[in-house]
Amino acid sequence: MSAESAKPVFWVGSALSDVRAFPEEVRTDVGYALWVAQRGSRPTRAKPLKGIVSGAGVLELVERHDGDTYRVVYTVRFKEAVYVLHAFQKKSKRGIATPKHEVDVIRERLKAAEKHYGRR
């Protein structure tokens, strides 16, 4: 797939500014993974995010840097676009589950992405 035929990336809410606040190494890894997704492939580090919406095509990138964990959630459920729904630093040291308030943000932003894509 050429650069001209790559899917566009749309950033929902504060996702872009949140990623920009991540360490450079994390931003580089996230950028590469999204580049892969734009070309219709699944980045090797991406995994389905369970519990959001069944069959939603919502994926999560988990990056670790200097003892911290960064997460970026995006969806490829739309044929002609990739939507980055949320990006955050996981603060809790207990468990790997996505905190409920983060899940709520992801759900709301997925609805916003659906609306935006429908208007395109």
Coordinates of N, CA and C in Angstrom, one line a residue:
M1 N 0.8 -1.2 0.0 CA 0.0 0.0 0.0 C 0.9 1.2 0.0
S2 N 0.7 2.1 -0.9 CA 1.5 3.3 -1.0 C 1.0 4.4 0.0
A3 N 1.8 5.4 0.2 CA 1.5 6.5 1.2 C 0.2 7.1 0.7
E4 N -0.1 7.2 -0.6 CA -1.3 7.8 -1.1 C -2.5 7.0 -0.7
S5 N -2.4 5.7 -0.6 CA -3.5 4.9 -0.3 C -3.7 4.5 1.2
A6 N -2.8 5.0 2.0 CA -2.9 4.7 3.4 C -4.1 5.4 4.0
K7 N -4.7 4.7 5.0 CA -5.9 5.3 5.6 C -5.5 6.5 6.4
P8 N -6.3 7.5 6.5 CA -6.0 8.7 7.3 C -6.2 8.3 8.8
V9 N -5.5 9.0 9.6 CA -5.6 8.9 11.1 C -6.3 10.1 11.6
F10 N -7.4 9.8 12.4 CA -8.1 10.9 13.1 C -7.9 10.7 14.6
W11 N -7.7 11.8 15.2 CA -7.4 11.8 16.7 C -8.7 12.3 17.4
V12 N -9.2 11.6 18.3 CA -10.4 12.0 19.0 C -10.1 12.6 20.4
G13 N -10.8 13.7 20.7 CA -10.6 14.3 22.0 C -9.1 14.8 22.2
S14 N -8.5 14.5 23.3 CA -7.2 14.9 23.6 C -6.1 13.9 23.3
A15 N -6.5 12.9 22.5 CA -5.5 11.8 22.2 C -4.2 12.3 21.6
L16 N -4.3 13.2 20.7 CA -3.0 13.7 20.0 C -2.1 14.4 21.0
S17 N -2.7 15.3 21.8 CA -1.9 16.1 22.7 C -1.4 15.1 23.8
D18 N -2.2 14.1 24.2 CA -1.7 13.2 25.2 C -0.5 12.4 24.7
V19 N -0.6 11.9 23.4 CA 0.6 11.2 22.9 C 1.8 12.1 22.8
R20 N 1.6 13.3 22.4 CA 2.7 14.3 22.3 C 3.4 14.5 23.7
A21 N 2.7 14.2 24.8 CA 3.3 14.4 26.1 C 4.1 13.2 26.5
F22 N 4.0 12.1 25.8 CA 4.7 10.9 26.1 C 6.2 11.1 25.8
P23 N 7.1 10.2 26.4 CA 8.5 10.3 26.1 C 8.7 10.0 24.6
E24 N 9.8 10.6 24.0 CA 10.1 10.4 22.6 C 10.1 9.0 22.1
E25 N 10.7 8.1 22.9 CA 10.8 6.7 22.5 C 9.4 6.1 22.4
V26 N 8.5 6.4 23.3 CA 7.2 5.9 23.2 C 6.4 6.5 22.0
R27 N 6.6 7.8 21.8 CA 5.9 8.4 20.6 C 6.4 7.7 19.3
T28 N 7.7 7.4 19.2 CA 8.2 6.8 18.0 C 7.6 5.4 17.8
D29 N 7.5 4.6 18.9 CA 6.9 3.3 18.8 C 5.4 3.4 18.4
V30 N 4.7 4.3 19.0 CA 3.3 4.5 18.7 C 3.1 4.9 17.3
G31 N 3.9 5.9 16.9 CA 3.8 6.4 15.5 C 4.0 5.3 14.5
Y32 N 5.0 4.4 14.7 CA 5.3 3.3 13.8 C 4.1 2.3 13.8
A33 N 3.6 2.0 15.0 CA 2.4 1.1 15.0 C 1.2 1.7 14.3
L34 N 0.9 2.9 14.4 CA -0.2 3.5 13.7 C 0.1 3.6 12.2
W35 N 1.3 3.8 11.8 CA 1.7 3.7 10.4 C 1.3 2.3 9.8
V36 N 1.7 1.3 10.6 CA 1.3 -0.1 10.1 C -0.2 -0.2 10.0
A37 N -0.9 0.3 11.0 CA -2.4 0.2 11.0 C -3.0 0.9 9.8
Q38 N -2.4 2.1 9.5 CA -2.9 2.9 8.3 C -2.8 2.1 7.0
R39 N -1.8 1.2 7.0 CA -1.6 0.4 5.8 C -2.4 -0.9 5.8
G40 N -3.3 -1.1 6.7 CA -4.2 -2.2 6.7 C -3.6 -3.5 7.5
S41 N -2.5 -3.3 8.1 CA -2.0 -4.5 8.9 C -2.1 -4.2 10.4
R42 N -1.9 -5.3 11.1 CA -2.0 -5.1 12.6 C -0.6 -5.1 13.1
P43 N -0.3 -4.1 13.9 CA 1.0 -4.0 14.5 C 1.2 -5.2 15.4
T44 N 2.4 -5.7 15.5 CA 2.7 -6.9 16.3 C 2.4 -6.7 17.8
R45 N 2.6 -5.4 18.2 CA 2.4 -5.1 19.6 C 0.9 -4.8 19.9
A46 N 0.0 -4.7 19.0 CA -1.4 -4.4 19.2 C -2.1 -5.6 19.7
K47 N -3.0 -5.4 20.6 CA -3.9 -6.5 21.1 C -5.3 -6.0 21.2
P48 N -6.3 -6.8 21.0 CA -7.7 -6.4 21.1 C -8.0 -5.9 22.6
L49 N -8.7 -4.8 22.7 CA -9.1 -4.4 24.0 C -10.5 -4.9 24.3
K50 N -10.5 -5.8 25.2 CA -11.8 -6.5 25.6 C -12.6 -5.6 26.5
G51 N -13.9 -5.9 26.4 CA -14.9 -5.2 27.3 C -15.3 -3.9 26.8
I52 N -15.0 -3.4 25.7 CA -15.4 -2.1 25.2 C -16.7 -2.2 24.5
V53 N -16.7 -2.8 23.3 CA -17.8 -3.1 22.4 C -17.5 -4.3 21.7
S54 N -18.4 -5.3 21.7 CA -18.1 -6.6 21.1 C -17.9 -6.4 19.6
G55 N -16.8 -6.9 19.1 CA -16.5 -6.9 17.7 C -16.2 -5.5 17.2
A56 N -15.8 -4.6 18.0 CA -15.6 -3.2 17.6 C -14.3 -2.9 16.9
G57 N -13.4 -3.9 16.9 CA -12.1 -3.6 16.3 C -11.3 -2.6 17.0
V58 N -11.4 -2.6 18.3 CA -10.7 -1.7 19.2 C -9.4 -2.4 19.7
L59 N -8.3 -1.7 19.4 CA -7.0 -2.3 19.7 C -6.2 -1.4 20.7
E60 N -5.3 -2.0 21.4 CA -4.5 -1.3 22.4 C -3.0 -1.6 22.2
L61 N -2.3 -0.5 22.2 CA -0.8 -0.6 22.2 C -0.4 -0.3 23.7
V62 N 0.5 -1.1 24.2 CA 1.0 -1.0 25.5 C 2.5 -0.8 25.4
E63 N 3.0 0.4 25.8 CA 4.5 0.7 25.7 C 5.0 0.9 27.1
R64 N 6.1 0.3 27.4 CA 6.8 0.5 28.7 C 8.1 1.3 28.4
H65 N 8.3 2.3 29.4 CA 9.5 3.1 29.3 C 9.9 3.6 30.7
D66 N 11.1 3.4 31.1 CA 11.6 3.8 32.4 C 10.7 3.4 33.5
G67 N 10.1 2.2 33.5 CA 9.3 1.8 34.6 C 7.9 2.2 34.5
D68 N 7.5 3.0 33.5 CA 6.2 3.5 33.3 C 5.5 2.8 32.2
T69 N 4.1 2.8 32.2 CA 3.4 2.1 31.2 C 2.5 3.1 30.5
Y70 N 2.5 3.1 29.2 CA 1.7 4.1 28.4 C 0.8 3.2 27.5
R71 N -0.4 3.7 27.3 CA -1.4 3.0 26.5 C -2.0 3.9 25.5
V72 N -2.2 3.4 24.3 CA -2.8 4.1 23.2 C -3.9 3.1 22.7
V73 N -5.1 3.6 22.6 CA -6.3 2.8 22.1 C -6.8 3.4 20.8
Y74 N -6.9 2.5 19.8 CA -7.4 3.0 18.5 C -8.3 2.0 17.9
T75 N -9.1 2.4 16.9 CA -10.0 1.5 16.3 C -9.7 1.4 14.8
V76 N -9.9 0.2 14.2 CA -9.8 0.0 12.8 C -11.1 -0.5 12.2
R77 N -12.2 -0.3 13.0 CA -13.5 -0.8 12.6 C -14.0 -0.2 11.3
F78 N -13.5 1.0 10.9 CA -13.9 1.7 9.8 C -13.0 1.4 8.6
K79 N -13.7 1.2 7.4 CA -12.9 0.7 6.3 C -11.9 1.7 5.8
E80 N -12.2 3.0 5.9 CA -11.3 4.0 5.3 C -10.6 4.9 6.3
A81 N -10.5 4.5 7.5 CA -9.9 5.4 8.5 C -9.4 4.7 9.8
V82 N -8.4 5.2 10.4 CA -8.0 4.8 11.7 C -8.3 5.9 12.7
Y83 N -8.9 5.6 13.8 CA -9.2 6.6 14.8 C -8.5 6.3 16.1
V84 N -7.7 7.2 16.6 CA -7.0 7.1 17.9 C -8.0 7.6 18.9
L85 N -8.4 6.7 19.8 CA -9.5 7.1 20.7 C -9.0 7.7 22.0
H86 N -7.9 7.1 22.5 CA -7.4 7.6 23.8 C -5.9 7.2 24.0
A87 N -5.2 8.0 24.8 CA -3.8 7.8 25.1 C -3.6 8.2 26.6
F88 N -3.0 7.4 27.3 CA -2.8 7.7 28.8 C -1.7 6.9 29.3
Q89 N -1.2 7.4 30.4 CA -0.2 6.7 31.2 C -0.9 6.0 32.3
K90 N -0.7 4.7 32.4 CA -1.3 3.9 33.4 C -0.5 4.1 34.7
K91 N -1.3 4.6 35.7 CA -0.6 5.0 37.0 C -0.7 3.9 38.0
S92 N -1.8 3.1 37.9 CA -2.0 2.0 39.0 C -0.9 1.0 38.8
K93 N -0.4 0.5 39.9 CA 0.6 -0.5 39.9 C 0.0 -1.9 40.2
R94 N -1.4 -1.9 40.5 CA -2.1 -3.1 40.7 C -2.8 -3.6 39.5
G95 N -2.5 -4.7 39.0 CA -3.2 -5.4 37.9 C -3.0 -4.7 36.6
I96 N -3.5 -5.4 35.6 CA -3.3 -4.9 34.2 C -4.6 -4.4 33.6
A97 N -5.7 -4.5 34.3 CA -7.0 -4.1 33.8 C -7.0 -2.6 33.6
T98 N -7.7 -2.2 32.5 CA -7.9 -0.8 32.2 C -8.8 -0.2 33.2
P99 N -8.4 0.9 33.9 CA -9.3 1.5 34.9 C -10.7 1.9 34.3
K100 N -11.7 1.8 35.1 CA -13.1 2.1 34.6 C -13.2 3.5 34.0
H101 N -12.7 4.5 34.6 CA -12.8 5.8 34.0 C -12.1 6.0 32.7
E102 N -11.1 5.2 32.4 CA -10.4 5.2 31.1 C -11.3 4.5 30.1
V103 N -12.0 3.4 30.5 CA -12.9 2.6 29.7 C -14.1 3.5 29.3
D104 N -14.6 4.3 30.2 CA -15.7 5.2 29.9 C -15.3 6.3 28.8
V105 N -14.0 6.8 29.0 CA -13.5 7.7 27.9 C -13.5 7.0 26.6
I106 N -13.0 5.8 26.5 CA -12.8 5.1 25.3 C -14.2 4.9 24.7
R107 N -15.2 4.5 25.4 CA -16.5 4.2 24.9 C -17.1 5.5 24.3
E108 N -17.0 6.6 25.0 CA -17.5 7.9 24.5 C -16.8 8.3 23.3
R109 N -15.5 8.2 23.2 CA -14.8 8.6 22.0 C -15.0 7.6 20.8
L110 N -15.3 6.4 21.1 CA -15.7 5.5 20.0 C -17.0 6.0 19.4
K111 N -18.0 6.4 20.2 CA -19.2 7.0 19.7 C -19.0 8.2 18.9
A112 N -18.1 9.1 19.4 CA -17.7 10.3 18.6 C -17.1 9.9 17.3
A113 N -16.2 8.9 17.2 CA -15.6 8.4 16.0 C -16.7 7.9 15.0
E114 N -17.6 7.1 15.5 CA -18.7 6.6 14.7 C -19.5 7.8 14.0
K115 N -19.8 8.8 14.8 CA -20.5 9.9 14.3 C -19.7 10.7 13.2
H116 N -18.4 10.9 13.5 CA -17.5 11.6 12.6 C -17.4 10.8 11.3
Y117 N -17.2 9.5 11.4 CA -17.0 8.7 10.2 C -18.3 8.7 9.4
G118 N -19.4 8.7 10.0 CA -20.7 8.7 9.3 C -20.9 10.0 8.5
R119 N -20.3 11.1 8.9 CA -20.5 12.4 8.3 C -19.5 12.5 7.1
R120 N -18.5 11.7 7.0 CA -17.4 11.8 6.0 C -18.0 11.5 4.6

